[in-house]
PDB file of C-alpha atoms and ligand atoms in Angstrom:
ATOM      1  CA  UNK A   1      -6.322 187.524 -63.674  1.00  0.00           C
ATOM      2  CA  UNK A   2     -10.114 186.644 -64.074  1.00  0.00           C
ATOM      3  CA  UNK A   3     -11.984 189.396 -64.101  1.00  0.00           C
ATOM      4  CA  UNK A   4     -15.327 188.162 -65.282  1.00  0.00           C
ATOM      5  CA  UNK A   5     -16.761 184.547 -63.558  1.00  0.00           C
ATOM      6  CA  UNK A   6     -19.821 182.767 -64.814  1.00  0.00           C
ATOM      7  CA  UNK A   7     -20.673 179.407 -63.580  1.00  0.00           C
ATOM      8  CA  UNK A   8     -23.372 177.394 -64.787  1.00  0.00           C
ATOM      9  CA  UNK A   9     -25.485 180.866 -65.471  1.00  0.00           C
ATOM     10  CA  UNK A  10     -29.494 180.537 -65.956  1.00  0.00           C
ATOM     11  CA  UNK A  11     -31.976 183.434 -66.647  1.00  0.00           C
ATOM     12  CA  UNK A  12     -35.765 182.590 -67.266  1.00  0.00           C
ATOM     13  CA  UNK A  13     -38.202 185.426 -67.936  1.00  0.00           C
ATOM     14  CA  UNK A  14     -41.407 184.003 -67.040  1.00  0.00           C
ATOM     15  CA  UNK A  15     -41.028 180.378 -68.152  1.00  0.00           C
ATOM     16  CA  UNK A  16     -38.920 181.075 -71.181  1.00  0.00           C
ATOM     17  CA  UNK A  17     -35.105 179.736 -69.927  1.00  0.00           C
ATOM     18  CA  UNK A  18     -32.826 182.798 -71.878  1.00  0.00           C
ATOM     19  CA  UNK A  19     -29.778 181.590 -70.215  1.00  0.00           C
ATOM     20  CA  UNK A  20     -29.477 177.837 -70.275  1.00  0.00           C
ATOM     21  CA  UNK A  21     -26.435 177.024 -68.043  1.00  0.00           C
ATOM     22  CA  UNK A  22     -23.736 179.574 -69.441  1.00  0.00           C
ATOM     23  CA  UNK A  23     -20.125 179.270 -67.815  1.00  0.00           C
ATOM     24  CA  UNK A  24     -17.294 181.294 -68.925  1.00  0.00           C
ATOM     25  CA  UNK A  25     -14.294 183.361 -68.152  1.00  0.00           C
ATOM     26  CA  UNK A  26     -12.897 186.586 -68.978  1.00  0.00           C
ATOM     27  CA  UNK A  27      -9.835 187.526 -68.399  1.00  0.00           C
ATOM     28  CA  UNK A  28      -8.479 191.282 -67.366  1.00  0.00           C
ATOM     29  CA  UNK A  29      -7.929 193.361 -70.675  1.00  0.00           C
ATOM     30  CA  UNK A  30      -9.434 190.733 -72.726  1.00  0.00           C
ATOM     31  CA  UNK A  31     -11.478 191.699 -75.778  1.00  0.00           C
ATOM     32  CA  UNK A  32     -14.604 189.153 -76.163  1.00  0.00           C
ATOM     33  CA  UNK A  33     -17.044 189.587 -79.011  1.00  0.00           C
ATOM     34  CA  UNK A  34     -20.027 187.878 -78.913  1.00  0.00           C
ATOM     35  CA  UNK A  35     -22.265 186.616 -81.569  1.00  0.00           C
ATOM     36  CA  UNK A  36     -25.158 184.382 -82.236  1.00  0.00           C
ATOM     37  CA  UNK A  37     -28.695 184.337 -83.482  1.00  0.00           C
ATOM     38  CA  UNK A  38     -31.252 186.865 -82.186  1.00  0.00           C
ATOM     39  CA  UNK A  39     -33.594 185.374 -79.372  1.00  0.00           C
ATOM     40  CA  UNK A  40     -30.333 183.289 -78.072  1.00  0.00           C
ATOM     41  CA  UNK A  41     -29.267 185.481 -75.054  1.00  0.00           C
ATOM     42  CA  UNK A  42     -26.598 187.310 -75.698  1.00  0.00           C
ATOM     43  CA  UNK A  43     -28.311 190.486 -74.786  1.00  0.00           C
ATOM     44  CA  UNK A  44     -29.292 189.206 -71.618  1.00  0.00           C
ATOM     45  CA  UNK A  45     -25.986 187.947 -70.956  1.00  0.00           C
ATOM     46  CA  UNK A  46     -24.246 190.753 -71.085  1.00  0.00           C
ATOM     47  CA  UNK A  47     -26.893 192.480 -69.160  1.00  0.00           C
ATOM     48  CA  UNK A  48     -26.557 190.091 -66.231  1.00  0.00           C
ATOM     49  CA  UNK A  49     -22.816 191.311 -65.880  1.00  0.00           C
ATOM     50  CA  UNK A  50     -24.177 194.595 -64.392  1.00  0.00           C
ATOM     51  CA  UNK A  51     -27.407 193.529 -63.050  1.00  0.00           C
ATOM     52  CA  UNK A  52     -29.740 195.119 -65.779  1.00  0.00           C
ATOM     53  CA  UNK A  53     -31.059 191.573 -65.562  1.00  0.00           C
ATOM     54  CA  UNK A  54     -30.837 189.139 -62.827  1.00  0.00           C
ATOM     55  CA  UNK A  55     -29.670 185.430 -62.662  1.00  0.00           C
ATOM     56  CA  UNK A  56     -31.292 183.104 -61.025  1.00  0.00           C
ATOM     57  CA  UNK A  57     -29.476 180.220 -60.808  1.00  0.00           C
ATOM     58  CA  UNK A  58     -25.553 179.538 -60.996  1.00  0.00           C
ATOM     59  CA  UNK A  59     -22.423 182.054 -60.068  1.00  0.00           C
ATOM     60  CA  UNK A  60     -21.368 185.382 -61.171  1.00  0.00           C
ATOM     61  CA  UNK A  61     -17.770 187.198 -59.857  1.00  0.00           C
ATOM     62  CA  UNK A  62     -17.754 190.684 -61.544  1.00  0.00           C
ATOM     63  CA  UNK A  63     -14.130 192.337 -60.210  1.00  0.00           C
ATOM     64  CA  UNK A  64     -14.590 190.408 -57.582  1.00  0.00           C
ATOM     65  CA  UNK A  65     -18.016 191.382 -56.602  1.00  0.00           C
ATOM     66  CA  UNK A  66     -20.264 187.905 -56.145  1.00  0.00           C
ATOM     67  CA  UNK A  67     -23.870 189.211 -58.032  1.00  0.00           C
ATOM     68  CA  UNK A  68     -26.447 188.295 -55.437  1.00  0.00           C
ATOM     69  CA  UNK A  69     -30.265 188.516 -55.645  1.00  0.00           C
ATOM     70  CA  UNK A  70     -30.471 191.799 -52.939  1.00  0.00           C
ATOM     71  CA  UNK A  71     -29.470 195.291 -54.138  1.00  0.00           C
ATOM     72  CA  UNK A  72     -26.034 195.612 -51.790  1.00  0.00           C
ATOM     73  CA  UNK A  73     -23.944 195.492 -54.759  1.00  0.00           C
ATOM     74  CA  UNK A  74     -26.023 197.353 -57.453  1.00  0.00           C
ATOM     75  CA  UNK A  75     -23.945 200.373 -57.277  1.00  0.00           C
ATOM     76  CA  UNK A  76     -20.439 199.307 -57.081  1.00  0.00           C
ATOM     77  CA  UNK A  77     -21.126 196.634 -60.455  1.00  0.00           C
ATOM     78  CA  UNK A  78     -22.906 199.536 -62.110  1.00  0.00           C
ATOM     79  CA  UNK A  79     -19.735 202.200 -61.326  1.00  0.00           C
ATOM     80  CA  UNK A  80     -17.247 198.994 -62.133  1.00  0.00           C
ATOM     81  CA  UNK A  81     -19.063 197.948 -65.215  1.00  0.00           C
ATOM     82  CA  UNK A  82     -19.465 200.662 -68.022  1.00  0.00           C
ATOM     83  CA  UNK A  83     -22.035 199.693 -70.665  1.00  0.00           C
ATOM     84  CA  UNK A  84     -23.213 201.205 -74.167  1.00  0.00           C
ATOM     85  CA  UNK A  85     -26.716 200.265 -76.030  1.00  0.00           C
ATOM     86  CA  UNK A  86     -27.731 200.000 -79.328  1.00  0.00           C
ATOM     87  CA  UNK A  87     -29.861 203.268 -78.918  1.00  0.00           C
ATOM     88  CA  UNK A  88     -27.720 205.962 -77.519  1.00  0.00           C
ATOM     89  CA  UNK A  89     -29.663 207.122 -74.347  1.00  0.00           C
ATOM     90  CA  UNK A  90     -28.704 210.593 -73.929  1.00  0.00           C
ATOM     91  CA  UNK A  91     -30.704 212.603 -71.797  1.00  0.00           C
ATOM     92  CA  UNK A  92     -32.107 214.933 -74.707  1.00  0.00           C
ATOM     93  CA  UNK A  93     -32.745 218.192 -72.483  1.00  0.00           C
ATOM     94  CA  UNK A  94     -28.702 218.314 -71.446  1.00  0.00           C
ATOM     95  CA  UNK A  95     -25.237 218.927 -73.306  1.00  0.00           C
ATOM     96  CA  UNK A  96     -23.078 216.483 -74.799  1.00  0.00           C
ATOM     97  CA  UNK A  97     -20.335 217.984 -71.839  1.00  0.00           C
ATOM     98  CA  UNK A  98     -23.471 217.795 -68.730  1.00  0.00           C
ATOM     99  CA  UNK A  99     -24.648 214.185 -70.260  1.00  0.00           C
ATOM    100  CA  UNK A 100     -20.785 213.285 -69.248  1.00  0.00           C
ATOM    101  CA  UNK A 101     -20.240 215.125 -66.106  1.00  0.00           C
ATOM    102  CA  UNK A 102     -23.638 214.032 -64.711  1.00  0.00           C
ATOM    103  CA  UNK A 103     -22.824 210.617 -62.984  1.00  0.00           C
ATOM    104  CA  UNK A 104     -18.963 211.671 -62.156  1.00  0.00           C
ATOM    105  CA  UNK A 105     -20.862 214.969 -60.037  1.00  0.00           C
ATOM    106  CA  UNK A 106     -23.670 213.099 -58.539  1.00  0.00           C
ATOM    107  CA  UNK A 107     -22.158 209.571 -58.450  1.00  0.00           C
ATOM    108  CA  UNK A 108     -18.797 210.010 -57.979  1.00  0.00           C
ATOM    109  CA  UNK A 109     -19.260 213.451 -55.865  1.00  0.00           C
ATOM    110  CA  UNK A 110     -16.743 215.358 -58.172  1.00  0.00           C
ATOM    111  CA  UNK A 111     -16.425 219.362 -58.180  1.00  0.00           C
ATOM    112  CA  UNK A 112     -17.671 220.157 -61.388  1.00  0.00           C
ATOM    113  CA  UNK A 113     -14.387 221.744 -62.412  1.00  0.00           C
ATOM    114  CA  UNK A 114     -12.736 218.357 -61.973  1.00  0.00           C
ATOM    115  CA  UNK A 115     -15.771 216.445 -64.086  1.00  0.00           C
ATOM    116  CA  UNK A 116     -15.792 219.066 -66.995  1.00  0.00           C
ATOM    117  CA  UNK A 117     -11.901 218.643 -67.261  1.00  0.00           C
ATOM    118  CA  UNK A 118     -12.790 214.541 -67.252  1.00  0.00           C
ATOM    119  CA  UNK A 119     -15.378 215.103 -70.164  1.00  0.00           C
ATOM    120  CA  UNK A 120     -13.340 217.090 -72.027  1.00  0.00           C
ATOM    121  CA  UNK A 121     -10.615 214.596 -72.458  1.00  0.00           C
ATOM    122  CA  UNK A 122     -12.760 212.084 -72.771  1.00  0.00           C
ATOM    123  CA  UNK A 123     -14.741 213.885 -75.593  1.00  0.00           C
ATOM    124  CA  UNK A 124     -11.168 214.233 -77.402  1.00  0.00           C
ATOM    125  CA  UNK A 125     -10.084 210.594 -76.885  1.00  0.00           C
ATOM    126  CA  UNK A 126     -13.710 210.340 -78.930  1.00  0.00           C
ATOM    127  CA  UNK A 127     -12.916 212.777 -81.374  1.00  0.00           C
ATOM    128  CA  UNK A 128     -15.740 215.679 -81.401  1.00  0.00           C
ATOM    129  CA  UNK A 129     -14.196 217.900 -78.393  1.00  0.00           C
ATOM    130  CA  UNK A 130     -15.643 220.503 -80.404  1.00  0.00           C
ATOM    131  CA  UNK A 131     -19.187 218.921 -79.552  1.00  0.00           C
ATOM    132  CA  UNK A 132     -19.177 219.930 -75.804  1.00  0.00           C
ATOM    133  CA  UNK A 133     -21.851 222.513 -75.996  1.00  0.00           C
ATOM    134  CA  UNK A 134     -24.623 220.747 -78.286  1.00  0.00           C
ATOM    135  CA  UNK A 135     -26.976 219.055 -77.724  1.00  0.00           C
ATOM    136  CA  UNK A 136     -27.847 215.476 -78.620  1.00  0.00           C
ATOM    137  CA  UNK A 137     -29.918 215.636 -81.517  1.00  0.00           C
ATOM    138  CA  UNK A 138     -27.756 218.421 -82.888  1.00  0.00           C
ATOM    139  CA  UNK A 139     -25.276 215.212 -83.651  1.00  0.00           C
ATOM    140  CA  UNK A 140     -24.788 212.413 -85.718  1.00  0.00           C
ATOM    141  CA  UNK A 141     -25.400 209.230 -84.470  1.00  0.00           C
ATOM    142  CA  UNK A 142     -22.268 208.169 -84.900  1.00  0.00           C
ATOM    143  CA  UNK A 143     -21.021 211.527 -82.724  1.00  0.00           C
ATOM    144  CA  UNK A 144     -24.023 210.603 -80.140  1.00  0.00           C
ATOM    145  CA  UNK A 145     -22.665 206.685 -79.697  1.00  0.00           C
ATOM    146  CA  UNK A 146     -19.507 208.336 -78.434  1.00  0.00           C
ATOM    147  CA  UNK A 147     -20.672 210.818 -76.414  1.00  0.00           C
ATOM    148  CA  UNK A 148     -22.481 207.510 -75.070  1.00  0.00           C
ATOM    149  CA  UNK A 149     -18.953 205.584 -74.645  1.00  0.00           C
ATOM    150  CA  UNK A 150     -17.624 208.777 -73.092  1.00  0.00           C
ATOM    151  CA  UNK A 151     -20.625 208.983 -70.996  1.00  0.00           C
ATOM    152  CA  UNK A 152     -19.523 205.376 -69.617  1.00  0.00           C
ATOM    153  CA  UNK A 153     -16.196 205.990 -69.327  1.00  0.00           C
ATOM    154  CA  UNK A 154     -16.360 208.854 -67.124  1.00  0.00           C
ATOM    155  CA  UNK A 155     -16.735 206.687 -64.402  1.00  0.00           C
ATOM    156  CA  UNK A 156     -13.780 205.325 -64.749  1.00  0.00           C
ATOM    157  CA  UNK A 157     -15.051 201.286 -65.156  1.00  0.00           C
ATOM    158  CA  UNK A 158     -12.752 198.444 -65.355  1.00  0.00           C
ATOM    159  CA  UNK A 159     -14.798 196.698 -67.828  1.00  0.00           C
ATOM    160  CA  UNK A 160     -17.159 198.393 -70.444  1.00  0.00           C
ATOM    161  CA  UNK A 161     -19.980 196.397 -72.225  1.00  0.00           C
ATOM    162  CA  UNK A 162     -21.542 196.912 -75.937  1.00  0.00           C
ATOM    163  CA  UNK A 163     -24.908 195.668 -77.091  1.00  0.00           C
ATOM    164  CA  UNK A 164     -24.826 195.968 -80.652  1.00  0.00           C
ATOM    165  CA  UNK A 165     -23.276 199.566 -80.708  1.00  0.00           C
ATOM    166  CA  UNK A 166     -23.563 199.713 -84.411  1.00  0.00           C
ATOM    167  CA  UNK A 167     -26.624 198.358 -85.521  1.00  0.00           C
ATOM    168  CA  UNK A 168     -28.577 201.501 -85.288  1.00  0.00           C
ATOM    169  CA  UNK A 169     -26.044 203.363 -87.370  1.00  0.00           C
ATOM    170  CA  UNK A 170     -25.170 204.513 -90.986  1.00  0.00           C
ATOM    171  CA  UNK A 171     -22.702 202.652 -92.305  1.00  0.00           C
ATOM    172  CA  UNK A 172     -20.099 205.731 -93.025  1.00  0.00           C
ATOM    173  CA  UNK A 173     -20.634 205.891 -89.084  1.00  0.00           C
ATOM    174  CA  UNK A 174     -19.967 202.678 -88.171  1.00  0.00           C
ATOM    175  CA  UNK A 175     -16.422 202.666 -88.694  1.00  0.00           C
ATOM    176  CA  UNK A 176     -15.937 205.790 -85.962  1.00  0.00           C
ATOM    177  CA  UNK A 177     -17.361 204.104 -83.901  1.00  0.00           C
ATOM    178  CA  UNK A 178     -15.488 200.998 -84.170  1.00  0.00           C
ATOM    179  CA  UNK A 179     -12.354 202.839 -84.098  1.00  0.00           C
ATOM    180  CA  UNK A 180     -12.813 204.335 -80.900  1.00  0.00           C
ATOM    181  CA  UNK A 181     -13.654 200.632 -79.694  1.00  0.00           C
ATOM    182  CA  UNK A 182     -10.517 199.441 -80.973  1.00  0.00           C
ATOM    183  CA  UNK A 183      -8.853 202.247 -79.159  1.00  0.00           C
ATOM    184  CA  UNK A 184     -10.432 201.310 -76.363  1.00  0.00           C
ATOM    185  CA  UNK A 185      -9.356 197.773 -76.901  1.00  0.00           C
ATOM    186  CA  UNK A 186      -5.613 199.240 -77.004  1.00  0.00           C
ATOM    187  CA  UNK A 187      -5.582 200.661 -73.677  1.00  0.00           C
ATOM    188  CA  UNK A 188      -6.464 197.393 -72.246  1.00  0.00           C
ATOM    189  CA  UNK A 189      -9.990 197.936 -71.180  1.00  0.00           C
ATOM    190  CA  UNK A 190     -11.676 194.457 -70.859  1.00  0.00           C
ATOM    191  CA  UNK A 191     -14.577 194.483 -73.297  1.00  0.00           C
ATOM    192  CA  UNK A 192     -17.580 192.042 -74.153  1.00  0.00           C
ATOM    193  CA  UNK A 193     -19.535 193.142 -77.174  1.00  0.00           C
ATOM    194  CA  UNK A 194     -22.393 191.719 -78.764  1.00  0.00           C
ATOM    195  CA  UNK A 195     -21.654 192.523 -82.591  1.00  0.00           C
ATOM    196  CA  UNK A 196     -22.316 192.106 -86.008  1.00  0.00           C
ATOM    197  CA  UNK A 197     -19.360 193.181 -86.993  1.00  0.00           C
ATOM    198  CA  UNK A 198     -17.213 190.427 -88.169  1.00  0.00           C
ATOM    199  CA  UNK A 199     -14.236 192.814 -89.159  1.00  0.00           C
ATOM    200  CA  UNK A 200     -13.970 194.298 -86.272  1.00  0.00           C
ATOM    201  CA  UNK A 201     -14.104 190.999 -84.006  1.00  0.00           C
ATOM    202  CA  UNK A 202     -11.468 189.561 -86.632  1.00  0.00           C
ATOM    203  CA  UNK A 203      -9.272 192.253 -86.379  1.00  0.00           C
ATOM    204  CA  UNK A 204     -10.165 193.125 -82.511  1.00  0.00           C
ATOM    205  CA  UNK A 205     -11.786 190.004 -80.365  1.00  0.00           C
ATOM    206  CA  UNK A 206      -9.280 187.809 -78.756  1.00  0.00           C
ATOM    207  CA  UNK A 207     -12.288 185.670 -78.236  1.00  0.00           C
ATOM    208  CA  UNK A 208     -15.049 184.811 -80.494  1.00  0.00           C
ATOM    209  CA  UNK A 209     -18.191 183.405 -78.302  1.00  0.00           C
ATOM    210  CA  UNK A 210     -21.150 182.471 -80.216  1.00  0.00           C
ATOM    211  CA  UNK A 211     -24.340 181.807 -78.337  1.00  0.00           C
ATOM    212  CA  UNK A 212     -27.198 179.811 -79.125  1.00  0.00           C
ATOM    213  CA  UNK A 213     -30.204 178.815 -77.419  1.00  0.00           C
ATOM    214  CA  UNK A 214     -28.958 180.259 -74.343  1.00  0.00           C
ATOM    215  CA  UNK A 215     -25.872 178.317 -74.316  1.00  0.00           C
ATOM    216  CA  UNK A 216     -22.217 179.566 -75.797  1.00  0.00           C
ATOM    217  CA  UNK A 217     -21.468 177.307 -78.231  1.00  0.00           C
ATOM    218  CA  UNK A 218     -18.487 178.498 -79.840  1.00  0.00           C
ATOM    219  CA  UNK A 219     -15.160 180.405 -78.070  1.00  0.00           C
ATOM    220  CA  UNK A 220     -12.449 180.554 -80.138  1.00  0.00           C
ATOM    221  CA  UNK A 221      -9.395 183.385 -80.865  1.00  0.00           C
ATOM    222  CA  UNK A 222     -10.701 184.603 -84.114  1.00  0.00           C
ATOM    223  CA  UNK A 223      -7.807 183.068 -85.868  1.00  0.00           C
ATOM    224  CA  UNK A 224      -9.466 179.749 -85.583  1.00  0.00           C
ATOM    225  CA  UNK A 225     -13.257 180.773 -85.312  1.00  0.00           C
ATOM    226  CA  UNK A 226     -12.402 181.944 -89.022  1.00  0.00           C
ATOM    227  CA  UNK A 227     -10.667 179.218 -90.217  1.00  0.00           C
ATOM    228  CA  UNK A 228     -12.863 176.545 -88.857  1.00  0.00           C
ATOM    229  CA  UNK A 229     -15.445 175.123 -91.601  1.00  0.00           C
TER     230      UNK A 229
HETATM  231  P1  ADP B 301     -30.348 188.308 -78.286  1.00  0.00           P
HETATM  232  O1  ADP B 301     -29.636 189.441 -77.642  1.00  0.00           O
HETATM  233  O2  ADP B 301     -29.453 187.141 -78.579  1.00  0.00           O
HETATM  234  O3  ADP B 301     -31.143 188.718 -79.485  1.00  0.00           O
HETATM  235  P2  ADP B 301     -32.019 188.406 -75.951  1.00  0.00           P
HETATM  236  O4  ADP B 301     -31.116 188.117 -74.800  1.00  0.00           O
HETATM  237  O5  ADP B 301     -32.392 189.827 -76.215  1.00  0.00           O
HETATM  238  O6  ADP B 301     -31.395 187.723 -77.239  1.00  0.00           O
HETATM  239  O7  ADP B 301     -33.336 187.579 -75.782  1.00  0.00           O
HETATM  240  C1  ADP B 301     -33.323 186.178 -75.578  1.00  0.00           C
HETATM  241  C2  ADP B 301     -34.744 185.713 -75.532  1.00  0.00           C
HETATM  242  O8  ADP B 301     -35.338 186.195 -74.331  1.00  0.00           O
HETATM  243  C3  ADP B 301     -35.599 186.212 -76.678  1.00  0.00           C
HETATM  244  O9  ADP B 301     -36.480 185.167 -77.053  1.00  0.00           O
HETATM  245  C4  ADP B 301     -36.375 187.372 -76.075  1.00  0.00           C
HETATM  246  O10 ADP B 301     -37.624 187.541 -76.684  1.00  0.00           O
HETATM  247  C5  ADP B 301     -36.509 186.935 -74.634  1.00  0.00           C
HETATM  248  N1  ADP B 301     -36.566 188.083 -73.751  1.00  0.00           N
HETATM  249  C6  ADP B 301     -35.639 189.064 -73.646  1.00  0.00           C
HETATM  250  N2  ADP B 301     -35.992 189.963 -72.723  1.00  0.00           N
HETATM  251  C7  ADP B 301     -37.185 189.569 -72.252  1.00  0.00           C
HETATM  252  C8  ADP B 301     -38.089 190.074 -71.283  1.00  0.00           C
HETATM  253  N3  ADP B 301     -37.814 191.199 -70.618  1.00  0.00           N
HETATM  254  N4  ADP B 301     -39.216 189.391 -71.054  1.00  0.00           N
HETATM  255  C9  ADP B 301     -39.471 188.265 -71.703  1.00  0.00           C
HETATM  256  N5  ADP B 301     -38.684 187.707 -72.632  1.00  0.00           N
HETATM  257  C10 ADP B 301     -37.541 188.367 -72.909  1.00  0.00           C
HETATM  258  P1  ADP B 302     -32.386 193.078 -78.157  1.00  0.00           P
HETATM  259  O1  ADP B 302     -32.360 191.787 -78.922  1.00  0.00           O
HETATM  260  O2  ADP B 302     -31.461 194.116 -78.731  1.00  0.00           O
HETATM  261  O3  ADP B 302     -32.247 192.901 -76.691  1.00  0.00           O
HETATM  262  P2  ADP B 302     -35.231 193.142 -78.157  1.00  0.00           P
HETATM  263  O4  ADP B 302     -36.099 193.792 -79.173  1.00  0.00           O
HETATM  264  O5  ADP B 302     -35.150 191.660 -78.062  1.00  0.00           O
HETATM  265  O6  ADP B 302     -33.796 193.760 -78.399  1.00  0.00           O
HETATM  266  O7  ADP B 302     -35.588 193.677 -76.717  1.00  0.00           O
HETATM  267  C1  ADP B 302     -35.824 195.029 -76.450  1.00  0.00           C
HETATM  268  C2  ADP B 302     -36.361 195.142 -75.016  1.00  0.00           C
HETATM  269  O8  ADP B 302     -37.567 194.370 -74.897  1.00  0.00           O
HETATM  270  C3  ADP B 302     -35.419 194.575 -73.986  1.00  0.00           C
HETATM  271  O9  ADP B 302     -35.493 195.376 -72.818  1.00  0.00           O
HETATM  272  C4  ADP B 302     -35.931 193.184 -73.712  1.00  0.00           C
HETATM  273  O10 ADP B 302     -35.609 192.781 -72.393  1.00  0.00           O
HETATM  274  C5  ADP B 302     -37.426 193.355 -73.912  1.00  0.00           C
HETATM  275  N1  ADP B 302     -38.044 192.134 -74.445  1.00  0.00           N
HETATM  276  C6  ADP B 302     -37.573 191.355 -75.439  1.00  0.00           C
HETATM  277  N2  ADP B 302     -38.370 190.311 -75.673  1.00  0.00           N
HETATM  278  C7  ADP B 302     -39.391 190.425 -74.794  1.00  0.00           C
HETATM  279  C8  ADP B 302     -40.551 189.652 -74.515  1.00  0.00           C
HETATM  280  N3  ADP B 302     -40.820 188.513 -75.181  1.00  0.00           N
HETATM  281  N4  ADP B 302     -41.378 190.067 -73.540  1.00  0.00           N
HETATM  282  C9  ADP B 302     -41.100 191.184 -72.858  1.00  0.00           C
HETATM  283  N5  ADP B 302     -40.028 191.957 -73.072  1.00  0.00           N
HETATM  284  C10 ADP B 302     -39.176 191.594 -74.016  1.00  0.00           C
END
């Protein structure tokens, strides 16, 4: 089942073309890392798959929801589509548990009971349950990217984005990270990540896709994206 359609995709910010004609698939529970030089769109790629940015020329089917230039569909891609940035974006002034619970209450209309029994599951499926009552910059930035992922999962998306999750981190904090992505990977969550991380996309991706120049030049398993000279 196609979850993700992209036909013939452009993006120009003022007259720079970012997105040169991109066209690709992604398939439910798929796991697509994507790399390529900086300045060659992979940011705003992934970015047009919730409507951070907008296309303006070609198609885009996100769960089925056609990604049009009005606002009608704004909120259902940005409850369907979960994403993560390379900075973590907590809101500073709340807890780790109210930075979680505060799109399920005023999004999803949950009693609080029922959101604070959410975030607390989802802060153990992320490892630091015993977090909850801090605040951000009381934690690591490791701990902080997966409040973040938390934060996104909470509500409940059927396909989670990552723009370079790691590359603000320590290295000894990389690899939690990257374990609750593989995780994540597990349960069958359709992912697109823009990463460094060729380990992780080795061991993880079951698709490569290397942009450049606004086009993807490269989509391979990593089996052969690896072996290829
Ligand atoms: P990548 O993620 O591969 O590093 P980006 O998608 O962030 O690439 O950027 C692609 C190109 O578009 C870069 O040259 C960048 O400077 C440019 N760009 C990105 N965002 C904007 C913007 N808001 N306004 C103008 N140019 C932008
Ligand atoms: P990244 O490659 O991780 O997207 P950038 O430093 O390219 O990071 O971009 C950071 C922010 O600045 C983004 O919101 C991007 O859209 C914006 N941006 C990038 N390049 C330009 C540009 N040339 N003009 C205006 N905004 C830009």
């Amino acid at each position: 089942e196609d979850i993700i359609v992209c036909r013939d995709v452009h993006k120009w910010y003022g007259n720079f073309h970012a997105l040169r004609g991109v066209t690709t698939t992604v398939r439910k529970g798929e796991v697509v890392v994507i790399i390529g030089p900086s300045g060659s769109g992979k940011s705003t790629f992934i970015r047009t798959i919730n409507r951070l940015e907008q296309h303006q020329r070609g198609d885009i089917v996100v769960d089925g929801i056609e990604l049009t230039n009005d606002t009608r569909n704004i909120d259902a891609i940005r409850r369907d589509v979960g994403m993560v940035f390379q900075s973590f974006n907590l809101f500073p002034h709340l807890t780790v548990l109210s930075n979680i619970t505060l799109a399920p209450t005023k999004v999803r209309k949950l009693p609080s009971h029922e959101a604070d029994d959410i975030a607390m599951e989802l802060l153990e499926r992320v490892g630091i349950p015993e977090q909850a009552d801090k605040y951000p910059a009381q934690l690591s930035g490791g701990q902080q990217q997966r409040v973040a992922i938390a934060r996104a999962l909470a509500m409940q998306p059927n396909i989670m984005l990552f723009d370079e999750p790691t590359s603000a981190l320590d290295p000894e904090m990389i690899k939690e990270v990257l374990e609750v992505m593989r995780e994540l990977a597990e349960s069958q969550m359709t992912i697109l990540a823009v990463s460094h991380e060729l380990g992780f996309a080795r061991e993880v991706a079951d698709r490569i896709v290397m942009f450049d120049e606004g086009l993807i030049v490269e989509d391979q398993p990593p089996d052969e994206f690896f072996n290829n000279p």
